[in-house]
Amino acid sequence: MKINFLENLNHCSCGKKHLSDIKNILIGKNTIEKLPEELKEFNAKKVFLLTDTNAYNAAGERVINVLSNAGIPYSKYIFKEAKLEPDEFSVGSAIMHYDHTCDVIIGIGSGVINDISKILSNTSNKPYIIVATAPSMDGYASSTSSMSMDGLKVSLSSKCADVIIGDTNILKNAPVNMLKAGLGDMLAKYISICEWRISNLITGEYYCEVIANLVRTSLKKCVDNAEGLLERDDASIELVFEGLVVCGIAMAYAGISRPASGVEHYFSHIWDMRGLEFGIDTKLHGIQCAYGTYLAVKLYNQIKKITPDKQKGINYAKTFDFEKWSNELKTFLGSGSDVMIAQEEKEQKYNADKHKKRLDIIIEKWNDILDIINSELPDFVQLKDLYEKIDLPDKSEKIGVNSEILSMTFKSTKDIRDKYVLSRLAWDLGIIDELKISDERF
């Protein structure tokens, strides 16, 4: 399988040039054998392998065999941590162990290894190839790295891979939770496209229908073939991996993360931040995003039932106490909240005049907002059925999150990035405290 349409789009109807720096994408059985051919394109004399213990066991020896048979020298560094964190320590460790006699970096792994490798590639100014070990997340083709910095989950500008290799024989043997995580990250696109369109309507944020449709098409393929994942069906595995790669390229085309993440990702980020701050165990990003998507669809179903009240929104904004809210954030998130609180000075999302302008647009465009929600989001009954078939989390306990913190998690998502998502819409409407966010079916 080869993704054929991923060419630079210089003449899009949105008026923006869509560019991707990826040189090649190889998906299918035994694609790892083509690694030496790809290295020739970079005139590689020696390569640096970056991986962790689990990924090395999954694919490291195969990569080394391919390199050795082709007579290509290498150096390697294998992270020994039982759970590798995407943070300053890991990046520093990778940079310190990097062999400067190498002229190409090869990452062997999935999410965290890929994020660290992209930063290393960007820092060293060396070409980067990722040999994926799981179809578990959409960062393979993105030019940012999802990291924890000073306790806050951030997207750092880094470098997308020059070559992406997804060997089906490796991908299909990933732990089942990683297979489900990949599908969970794809299901998140229901929310991301919906919120991108809503933000375009309310804030005037840039939006491209061509990019959105690339994501929708890939999402549909994944959902239509989802049941094959648990059987490790080749076609299902390849479609999820392809979809994740397409979403990464969609982000590159747009120049922002909008095509692939929304409030559902922010749920996951908040849980990760609490995990780092308070030593709470967290699940795979895609698994948390799956549950975040489930919650978001339920919340949007509540939004559809309300009638916007301008005076209610204005009154709520007037009585909102930012200092009190900041203290609540500090208690809930610890040190990671400091950056979130400081961001408000620049964002001014709670500014009364800016709020009023948004609220006027919301009320004027309410029917259009409802049309977007209805057209982009799946039927909740069908979504629930899919979650049951694939065993994706539909309750907080399945991801180790206390249901009592769900409301505070939702409220916190409006502060994590300067992005208009569901929680900001609910705040603008003055109903953020009224929405029911729980594991109950309603």
Coordinates of C-alpha atoms in Angstrom, one line a residue:
M1 CA 0.0 0.0 0.0
K2 CA 1.3 3.4 -0.9
I3 CA -0.3 6.7 -0.3
N4 CA -0.6 8.3 -3.7
F5 CA -2.3 11.6 -3.3
L6 CA 0.1 13.2 -0.9
E7 CA 1.6 15.8 -3.2
N8 CA 2.1 19.4 -2.4
L9 CA -1.2 21.3 -3.2
N10 CA -0.2 24.7 -4.5
H11 CA -3.6 25.7 -5.7
C12 CA -6.2 24.9 -3.1
S13 CA -9.6 26.5 -3.0
C14 CA -8.8 27.8 0.6
G15 CA -6.1 30.0 -0.9
K16 CA -3.2 28.4 1.0
K17 CA -0.4 26.3 -0.3
H18 CA -0.3 22.9 1.4
L19 CA 3.2 21.5 1.8
S20 CA 4.6 18.4 3.3
D21 CA 8.3 17.6 3.7
I22 CA 7.8 13.8 3.7
K23 CA 9.8 12.1 0.9
N24 CA 8.2 8.7 1.0
I25 CA 5.7 6.6 2.9
L26 CA 5.9 2.8 2.7
I27 CA 3.0 0.7 4.1
G28 CA 2.7 -3.1 3.7
K29 CA 4.3 -6.4 4.3
N30 CA 8.1 -6.5 4.4
T31 CA 8.5 -2.8 3.7
I32 CA 11.4 -2.7 6.2
E33 CA 13.5 -4.5 3.6
K34 CA 13.4 -1.3 1.5
L35 CA 15.2 0.6 4.2
P36 CA 18.6 0.5 2.5
E37 CA 17.1 1.9 -0.7
E38 CA 15.7 4.8 1.3
L39 CA 19.0 5.4 3.0
K40 CA 20.7 5.6 -0.4
E41 CA 18.6 8.6 -1.2
F42 CA 20.3 10.4 1.7
N43 CA 23.8 9.1 0.8
A44 CA 23.9 7.7 4.3
K45 CA 27.3 6.4 5.4
K46 CA 26.3 5.6 9.0
V47 CA 23.0 5.7 10.8
F48 CA 21.9 6.4 14.4
L49 CA 19.2 4.2 15.8
L50 CA 17.0 5.5 18.7
T51 CA 14.6 3.2 20.4
D52 CA 13.4 1.8 23.7
T53 CA 13.5 -1.8 25.0
N54 CA 10.0 -2.8 23.9
A55 CA 10.3 -1.3 20.4
Y56 CA 13.8 -2.9 20.0
N57 CA 12.3 -6.3 20.8
A58 CA 9.5 -5.6 18.3
A59 CA 11.6 -4.4 15.4
G60 CA 15.2 -3.4 16.4
E61 CA 16.8 -6.7 15.5
R62 CA 15.1 -6.8 12.2
V63 CA 16.3 -3.3 11.4
I64 CA 19.9 -4.2 12.4
N65 CA 19.8 -7.3 10.2
V66 CA 18.6 -5.3 7.2
L67 CA 21.4 -2.8 7.8
S68 CA 24.0 -5.4 8.4
N69 CA 23.1 -7.3 5.2
A70 CA 23.4 -4.1 3.3
G71 CA 26.7 -3.3 4.8
I72 CA 25.5 -0.1 6.5
P73 CA 27.2 0.8 9.8
Y74 CA 25.2 2.1 12.7
S75 CA 25.3 3.3 16.3
K76 CA 22.3 2.9 18.7
Y77 CA 20.9 4.2 21.9
I78 CA 18.2 2.2 23.7
F79 CA 16.2 3.9 26.5
K80 CA 15.9 1.5 29.4
E81 CA 13.0 3.2 31.2
A82 CA 10.0 0.9 31.9
K83 CA 7.8 3.8 30.9
L84 CA 9.5 6.4 28.7
E85 CA 8.2 10.0 29.3
P86 CA 8.3 12.6 26.5
D87 CA 10.0 15.2 28.6
E88 CA 13.1 17.4 28.9
F89 CA 15.1 14.5 30.5
S90 CA 14.4 12.1 27.6
V91 CA 15.3 14.6 25.0
G92 CA 18.5 15.6 26.8
S93 CA 19.4 11.9 27.1
A94 CA 18.9 11.3 23.4
I95 CA 21.0 14.4 22.5
M96 CA 23.8 13.4 24.8
H97 CA 24.0 9.9 23.4
Y98 CA 23.7 10.9 19.8
D99 CA 26.6 9.8 17.6
H100 CA 27.7 12.8 15.6
T101 CA 29.5 10.6 13.0
C102 CA 26.0 9.5 11.9
D103 CA 24.3 11.2 9.0
V104 CA 20.7 9.8 9.3
I105 CA 18.6 9.2 12.3
I106 CA 16.3 6.1 12.4
G107 CA 13.6 6.0 15.1
I108 CA 12.3 2.6 15.9
G109 CA 9.0 2.8 17.9
S110 CA 5.8 4.7 18.1
G111 CA 4.6 7.8 20.0
V112 CA 7.2 8.8 22.4
I113 CA 10.2 7.6 20.4
N114 CA 8.9 9.4 17.4
D115 CA 8.4 12.6 19.3
I116 CA 11.9 12.5 20.7
S117 CA 13.5 11.5 17.4
K118 CA 11.8 14.4 15.6
I119 CA 13.3 16.8 18.1
L120 CA 16.8 15.1 17.8
S121 CA 16.5 15.3 14.0
N122 CA 15.5 19.0 14.1
T123 CA 18.4 19.8 16.5
S124 CA 21.0 17.9 14.6
N125 CA 19.7 18.9 11.2
K126 CA 19.9 15.3 10.0
P127 CA 17.4 13.4 7.9
Y128 CA 14.9 11.2 9.9
I129 CA 13.3 7.9 9.1
I130 CA 10.7 6.3 11.4
V131 CA 10.2 2.5 11.5
A132 CA 6.8 2.3 13.2
T133 CA 6.1 -0.5 15.6
A134 CA 2.4 0.2 16.2
P135 CA -0.5 1.9 14.5
S136 CA -1.2 3.8 17.7
M137 CA -1.1 7.6 17.1
D138 CA -1.2 10.3 14.4
G139 CA 2.2 11.9 15.0
Y140 CA 4.2 9.9 12.5
A141 CA 3.8 12.5 9.8
S142 CA 3.4 15.6 11.9
S143 CA 6.0 18.3 12.3
T144 CA 5.4 18.8 16.0
S145 CA 6.2 16.7 19.1
S146 CA 3.8 16.3 21.9
M147 CA 5.9 16.8 25.0
S148 CA 5.7 17.5 28.7
M149 CA 7.6 20.7 29.5
D150 CA 7.6 22.3 32.9
G151 CA 4.6 20.0 33.7
L152 CA 2.5 21.3 30.8
K153 CA 1.6 19.2 27.8
V154 CA 2.8 21.2 24.8
S155 CA 3.2 20.8 21.0
L156 CA 6.8 21.7 20.2
S157 CA 7.8 22.6 16.7
S158 CA 10.2 19.9 15.6
K159 CA 10.5 18.1 12.2
C160 CA 8.3 15.5 10.4
A161 CA 9.9 12.3 9.3
D162 CA 11.5 12.3 5.8
V163 CA 10.5 8.6 5.4
I164 CA 7.8 6.6 7.2
I165 CA 7.9 2.8 7.1
G166 CA 5.0 0.8 8.4
D167 CA 5.7 -2.9 8.0
T168 CA 2.5 -4.8 8.4
N169 CA 4.3 -7.8 9.8
I170 CA 5.6 -5.6 12.6
L171 CA 2.5 -3.4 13.1
K172 CA 0.1 -6.3 13.4
N173 CA 2.0 -7.8 16.3
A174 CA 1.8 -4.7 18.5
P175 CA 0.0 -5.1 21.8
V176 CA -3.8 -5.0 21.4
N177 CA -4.1 -1.8 23.4
M178 CA -1.9 0.0 20.9
L179 CA -4.0 -1.2 18.1
K180 CA -7.1 0.1 19.9
A181 CA -5.2 3.3 20.7
G182 CA -4.7 4.0 17.0
L183 CA -8.4 3.6 16.3
G184 CA -9.2 5.8 19.3
D185 CA -6.9 8.5 17.9
M186 CA -8.8 8.2 14.6
L187 CA -12.2 8.4 16.2
A188 CA -11.1 11.7 17.8
K189 CA -11.2 13.2 14.3
Y190 CA -15.0 13.3 14.5
I191 CA -14.6 16.0 17.2
S192 CA -11.6 17.8 15.7
I193 CA -13.2 18.5 12.3
C194 CA -16.5 19.5 14.0
E195 CA -14.7 22.0 16.3
W196 CA -12.5 23.3 13.5
R197 CA -15.6 24.2 11.5
I198 CA -17.3 25.7 14.6
S199 CA -14.3 27.8 15.4
N200 CA -14.1 29.0 11.8
L201 CA -17.7 30.2 12.1
I202 CA -17.3 31.9 15.5
T203 CA -13.7 33.2 15.5
G204 CA -12.9 33.3 11.8
E205 CA -10.1 30.8 12.3
Y206 CA -8.7 29.4 9.0
Y207 CA -10.4 26.3 7.7
C208 CA -9.9 24.1 4.6
E209 CA -12.6 21.8 3.4
V210 CA -10.1 19.9 1.2
I211 CA -8.0 19.0 4.3
A212 CA -11.1 18.2 6.4
N213 CA -12.3 15.8 3.7
L214 CA -9.0 14.0 3.6
V215 CA -9.4 13.3 7.3
R216 CA -13.1 12.3 7.0
T217 CA -12.3 9.9 4.2
S218 CA -9.6 8.2 6.2
L219 CA -11.8 8.1 9.3
K220 CA -14.6 6.3 7.4
K221 CA -12.2 3.7 6.1
C222 CA -11.0 3.0 9.6
V223 CA -14.5 2.8 11.1
D224 CA -15.8 0.6 8.3
N225 CA -13.0 -1.9 8.9
A226 CA -12.6 -1.5 12.7
E227 CA -13.7 -5.0 13.7
G228 CA -10.8 -6.6 11.9
L229 CA -8.4 -4.9 14.3
L230 CA -8.9 -7.3 17.1
E231 CA -8.3 -10.2 14.6
R232 CA -5.1 -8.4 13.5
D233 CA -6.4 -8.4 10.0
D234 CA -3.7 -7.0 7.6
A235 CA -6.1 -4.6 5.8
S236 CA -7.6 -3.2 9.0
I237 CA -4.1 -2.6 10.4
E238 CA -2.9 -0.9 7.3
L239 CA -6.0 1.3 7.0
V240 CA -5.6 2.5 10.6
F241 CA -1.9 3.2 10.1
E242 CA -2.6 5.0 6.8
G243 CA -5.3 7.0 8.4
L244 CA -3.0 8.1 11.2
V245 CA -0.3 9.1 8.7
V246 CA -2.9 11.0 6.6
C247 CA -4.0 12.9 9.7
G248 CA -0.4 13.9 10.4
I249 CA 0.0 15.2 6.9
A250 CA -3.3 17.0 7.2
M251 CA -1.9 18.9 10.2
A252 CA 1.2 19.7 8.1
Y253 CA -1.0 20.9 5.2
A254 CA -3.0 23.2 7.6
G255 CA 0.0 24.3 9.5
I256 CA -2.0 23.7 12.7
S257 CA -3.2 20.7 14.7
R258 CA -6.8 21.5 14.1
P259 CA -7.5 18.7 11.6
A260 CA -6.6 16.0 14.1
S261 CA -7.3 17.3 17.7
G262 CA -9.9 19.0 19.7
V263 CA -11.4 18.9 23.2
E264 CA -11.1 15.1 23.2
H265 CA -7.3 15.5 23.0
Y266 CA -7.4 18.1 25.8
F267 CA -9.1 15.6 28.1
S268 CA -6.1 13.3 27.5
H269 CA -3.6 16.1 28.1
I270 CA -5.2 17.1 31.4
W271 CA -5.1 13.5 32.6
D272 CA -1.5 13.3 31.6
M273 CA -0.6 16.5 33.4
R274 CA -2.3 15.2 36.6
G275 CA -0.4 12.0 36.1
L276 CA 2.9 13.8 36.0
E277 CA 2.1 16.1 38.9
F278 CA 0.5 13.6 41.3
G279 CA 2.0 10.3 40.2
I280 CA -1.2 9.0 38.8
D281 CA -1.1 6.1 36.3
T282 CA -2.2 7.1 32.8
K283 CA -3.2 5.1 29.7
L284 CA -2.1 5.3 26.1
H285 CA -2.9 8.6 24.5
G286 CA -5.2 7.1 21.9
I287 CA -7.1 5.1 24.6
Q288 CA -7.6 8.3 26.6
C289 CA -8.6 10.2 23.4
A290 CA -11.2 7.4 22.7
Y291 CA -12.8 8.0 26.0
G292 CA -12.5 11.8 25.5
T293 CA -14.3 11.4 22.2
Y294 CA -17.1 9.4 23.8
L295 CA -17.6 12.1 26.5
A296 CA -17.5 14.9 23.9
V297 CA -20.2 13.3 21.7
K298 CA -22.4 13.0 24.8
L299 CA -21.8 16.7 25.7
Y300 CA -22.5 17.9 22.2
N301 CA -25.8 16.0 22.3
Q302 CA -26.7 18.2 25.3
I303 CA -25.6 21.3 23.5
K304 CA -28.0 20.5 20.7
K305 CA -30.9 20.6 23.1
I306 CA -30.3 24.1 24.5
T307 CA -31.6 27.5 23.3
P308 CA -28.9 30.2 23.5
D309 CA -29.7 33.0 25.9
K310 CA -27.6 36.1 25.4
Q311 CA -28.3 37.7 28.7
K312 CA -27.4 34.4 30.5
G313 CA -24.1 34.3 28.7
I314 CA -23.3 37.9 29.5
N315 CA -24.3 37.5 33.2
Y316 CA -22.1 34.4 33.5
A317 CA -19.1 36.1 32.1
K318 CA -19.6 39.2 34.4
T319 CA -19.6 37.0 37.5
F320 CA -16.7 34.8 36.4
D321 CA -13.9 35.2 38.9
F322 CA -10.6 34.5 37.1
E323 CA -8.5 34.6 40.3
K324 CA -10.8 32.0 42.0
W325 CA -10.7 29.9 38.9
S326 CA -6.9 30.1 38.8
N327 CA -6.7 28.8 42.3
E328 CA -8.9 25.9 41.4
L329 CA -6.7 25.1 38.5
K330 CA -3.6 25.2 40.7
T331 CA -5.2 22.7 43.1
F332 CA -6.4 20.5 40.3
L333 CA -3.2 20.4 38.1
G334 CA -0.4 21.7 40.3
S335 CA 2.6 23.4 38.8
G336 CA 1.4 22.6 35.2
S337 CA -1.4 25.2 35.7
D338 CA 1.1 28.1 36.0
V339 CA 1.6 28.3 32.2
M340 CA -2.1 27.9 31.5
I341 CA -2.9 30.8 33.9
A342 CA -0.2 33.0 32.4
Q343 CA -1.5 32.4 28.9
E344 CA -4.7 34.3 29.7
E345 CA -2.8 37.6 29.6
K346 CA -2.1 37.0 25.9
E347 CA -5.3 35.1 25.0
Q348 CA -7.8 37.4 26.7
K349 CA -10.5 34.8 26.2
Y350 CA -12.3 36.0 29.3
N351 CA -12.3 39.6 28.1
A352 CA -15.9 41.0 28.3
D353 CA -15.8 42.7 24.9
K354 CA -14.3 39.7 23.1
H355 CA -16.8 37.5 24.8
K356 CA -19.8 39.6 23.7
K357 CA -18.6 39.6 20.1
R358 CA -18.3 35.8 20.1
L359 CA -21.7 35.4 21.8
D360 CA -23.4 37.6 19.2
I361 CA -22.0 35.4 16.5
I362 CA -23.0 32.2 18.3
I363 CA -26.6 33.4 18.6
E364 CA -26.8 34.6 15.1
K365 CA -25.2 31.4 13.7
W366 CA -26.8 28.9 16.1
N367 CA -28.6 27.0 13.4
D368 CA -25.4 26.7 11.4
I369 CA -23.6 25.4 14.5
L370 CA -26.3 22.8 15.0
D371 CA -25.9 21.8 11.4
I372 CA -22.2 21.3 11.8
I373 CA -22.7 19.2 14.9
N374 CA -25.3 17.0 13.3
S375 CA -23.3 16.5 10.1
E376 CA -19.9 15.8 11.6
L377 CA -20.6 13.8 14.7
P378 CA -21.7 10.1 14.8
D379 CA -25.0 8.8 16.1
F380 CA -24.3 8.1 19.8
V381 CA -26.0 4.7 19.8
Q382 CA -23.9 3.6 16.8
L383 CA -20.8 5.0 18.5
K384 CA -21.6 3.1 21.7
D385 CA -22.1 -0.1 19.7
L386 CA -18.6 0.3 18.1
Y387 CA -17.0 0.9 21.5
E388 CA -18.5 -2.3 22.8
K389 CA -17.4 -4.3 19.8
I390 CA -13.8 -3.1 19.9
D391 CA -13.7 -2.8 23.7
L392 CA -12.9 0.9 23.8
P393 CA -13.4 2.8 27.1
D394 CA -16.9 4.1 27.7
K395 CA -16.4 4.6 31.4
S396 CA -13.8 6.6 33.3
E397 CA -12.9 3.5 35.4
K398 CA -11.6 1.8 32.3
I399 CA -8.9 4.4 31.9
G400 CA -8.2 4.7 35.7
V401 CA -9.8 8.1 36.0
N402 CA -12.0 9.0 39.0
S403 CA -15.5 10.0 37.7
E404 CA -15.6 12.7 40.3
I405 CA -12.9 14.7 38.4
L406 CA -14.6 14.6 35.0
S407 CA -16.4 18.0 35.4
M408 CA -13.2 19.7 36.5
T409 CA -11.3 18.1 33.6
F410 CA -13.8 19.4 31.1
K411 CA -13.7 23.0 32.5
S412 CA -9.8 22.9 32.5
T413 CA -9.7 22.0 28.7
K414 CA -10.6 25.6 27.8
D415 CA -7.3 26.8 29.2
I416 CA -4.8 24.3 27.9
R417 CA -4.3 25.9 24.5
D418 CA -5.5 28.9 22.6
K419 CA -8.0 26.9 20.6
Y420 CA -11.8 27.3 20.4
V421 CA -13.2 24.0 21.6
L422 CA -16.4 22.7 23.2
S423 CA -15.6 23.9 26.7
R424 CA -15.1 27.5 25.4
L425 CA -18.4 27.4 23.6
A426 CA -20.0 26.2 26.8
W427 CA -18.3 29.0 28.8
D428 CA -19.4 31.6 26.2
L429 CA -23.0 30.4 26.5
G430 CA -22.8 30.5 30.3
I431 CA -23.7 26.8 30.7
I432 CA -20.4 25.2 31.4
D433 CA -21.4 24.5 35.0
E434 CA -24.7 23.0 33.9
L435 CA -23.6 20.3 31.4
K436 CA -23.6 16.8 32.8
I437 CA -20.3 15.1 32.3
S438 CA -20.4 11.6 33.8
D439 CA -20.4 7.9 32.9
E440 CA -24.2 7.8 33.1
R441 CA -26.0 7.3 29.8
F442 CA -28.4 10.1 29.0

